[in-house]
């Protein structure tokens, strides 16, 4: 891993947060609340994906595979939980969301432990 690769990743992350939220709130202040909401939502989605990709791209050569696995676990967990919420079984939905969060943590843990020097990469 190049020594300063994480610095450029962090600068882009902070830029996404600042630009997305700043432009969105500027639109709201200008009298365009719907456009501001759309801009903020797009900024939040882009920030989220940059964050998730960065978790894996900075340490793994097969970062795209790990990112897709992470996202599939998250989306499947939320989809299953939403069906339980629609069936008025919110307790079961909360358990499913908790299990999905745990499994996402396991995916991140496994991505880092497959590295030869995983403790250094995790720090």
Coordinates of C-alpha atoms in Angstrom, one line a residue:
X1 CA 0.0 0.0 0.0
X2 CA 1.4 3.4 -0.9
X3 CA 2.0 5.5 2.2
X4 CA -0.2 8.4 1.3
X5 CA -3.0 6.7 -0.5
X6 CA -5.3 7.0 2.5
X7 CA -4.8 10.8 2.6
X8 CA -6.2 11.3 -0.9
X9 CA -9.1 9.0 0.0
X10 CA -9.8 11.0 3.1
X11 CA -9.7 14.3 1.2
X12 CA -12.2 13.0 -1.3
X13 CA -14.4 11.7 1.5
X14 CA -14.4 15.1 3.3
X15 CA -15.0 16.8 -0.1
X16 CA -18.1 14.6 -0.7
X17 CA -19.5 15.3 2.7
X18 CA -18.9 19.1 2.4
X19 CA -20.0 19.5 -1.2
X20 CA -23.1 17.3 -0.9
X21 CA -24.4 18.8 2.3
X22 CA -23.3 22.3 1.6
X23 CA -24.8 22.5 -1.9
X24 CA -28.0 20.8 -0.6
X25 CA -28.5 23.3 2.2
X26 CA -27.6 26.2 -0.1
X27 CA -30.4 25.1 -2.4
X28 CA -32.8 25.0 0.6
X29 CA -31.7 28.5 1.6
X30 CA -32.3 29.7 -1.9
X31 CA -35.9 28.5 -1.8
X32 CA -35.5 25.1 -3.6
X33 CA -36.2 22.6 -0.8
X34 CA -36.9 19.6 -3.1
X35 CA -33.8 20.2 -5.2
X36 CA -31.8 20.6 -2.0
X37 CA -33.2 17.3 -0.6
X38 CA -32.2 15.5 -3.9
X39 CA -28.7 17.0 -3.9
X40 CA -28.2 16.1 -0.2
X41 CA -29.5 12.5 -0.8
X42 CA -27.2 12.0 -3.8
X43 CA -24.3 13.4 -1.8
X44 CA -25.0 11.0 1.1
X45 CA -25.2 8.0 -1.2
X46 CA -21.9 8.9 -2.9
X47 CA -20.3 9.5 0.5
X48 CA -21.6 6.1 1.8
X49 CA -20.3 4.2 -1.3
X50 CA -16.9 6.0 -1.1
X51 CA -16.6 5.0 2.6
X52 CA -17.5 1.4 1.9
X53 CA -15.2 1.1 -1.1
X54 CA -12.4 2.7 1.0
X55 CA -12.7 0.2 3.7
X56 CA -11.7 -2.5 1.3
X57 CA -9.8 -0.7 -1.5
X58 CA -7.1 0.5 0.7
X59 CA -6.1 -3.0 1.8
X60 CA -7.4 -5.6 -0.7
X61 CA -6.5 -6.3 -4.3
X62 CA -9.9 -7.9 -4.8
X63 CA -11.7 -4.9 -3.2
X64 CA -14.6 -5.0 -5.6
X65 CA -15.5 -8.6 -4.6
X66 CA -15.4 -7.7 -0.9
X67 CA -17.5 -4.5 -1.5
X68 CA -20.1 -6.4 -3.4
X69 CA -20.4 -9.1 -0.7
X70 CA -20.7 -6.4 1.9
X71 CA -23.4 -4.6 0.0
X72 CA -25.3 -7.8 -0.8
X73 CA -25.4 -8.7 2.9
X74 CA -26.7 -5.2 3.8
X75 CA -29.4 -5.1 1.1
X76 CA -30.6 -8.7 1.7
X77 CA -30.8 -8.0 5.5
X78 CA -32.8 -4.8 5.0
X79 CA -35.1 -6.4 2.4
X80 CA -35.9 -9.4 4.7
X81 CA -36.3 -7.1 7.7
X82 CA -38.7 -4.8 5.8
X83 CA -40.9 -7.8 5.0
X84 CA -41.2 -8.6 8.7
X85 CA -42.0 -4.9 9.4
X86 CA -44.8 -5.0 6.8
X87 CA -46.1 -8.2 8.4
X88 CA -46.3 -6.3 11.7
X89 CA -43.5 -8.4 13.2
X90 CA -41.2 -5.6 14.1
X91 CA -39.3 -7.7 16.7
X92 CA -38.3 -10.2 14.1
X93 CA -37.3 -7.4 11.8
X94 CA -35.0 -5.9 14.4
X95 CA -33.4 -9.2 15.0
X96 CA -32.8 -9.6 11.2
X97 CA -31.3 -6.1 11.0
X98 CA -29.0 -6.9 14.0
X99 CA -27.9 -10.1 12.3
X100 CA -27.2 -8.2 9.0
X101 CA -25.1 -5.7 10.9
X102 CA -23.2 -8.5 12.6
X103 CA -22.6 -10.3 9.2
X104 CA -21.3 -7.0 7.7
X105 CA -18.8 -6.8 10.5
X106 CA -17.8 -10.4 9.8
X107 CA -17.2 -9.6 6.2
X108 CA -15.0 -6.6 7.1
X109 CA -13.1 -8.8 9.7
X110 CA -12.6 -11.6 7.1
X111 CA -11.4 -9.1 4.5
X112 CA -8.7 -7.9 6.9
X113 CA -7.6 -11.2 8.3
X114 CA -6.9 -12.6 4.8
X115 CA -4.0 -10.2 4.6
X116 CA -0.5 -11.4 5.6
X117 CA 0.0 -8.4 8.0
X118 CA -3.6 -7.7 8.8
X119 CA -3.1 -5.9 12.1
X120 CA -1.0 -3.2 10.5
X121 CA -3.6 -2.8 7.7
X122 CA -6.5 -2.6 10.2
X123 CA -4.7 0.3 12.0

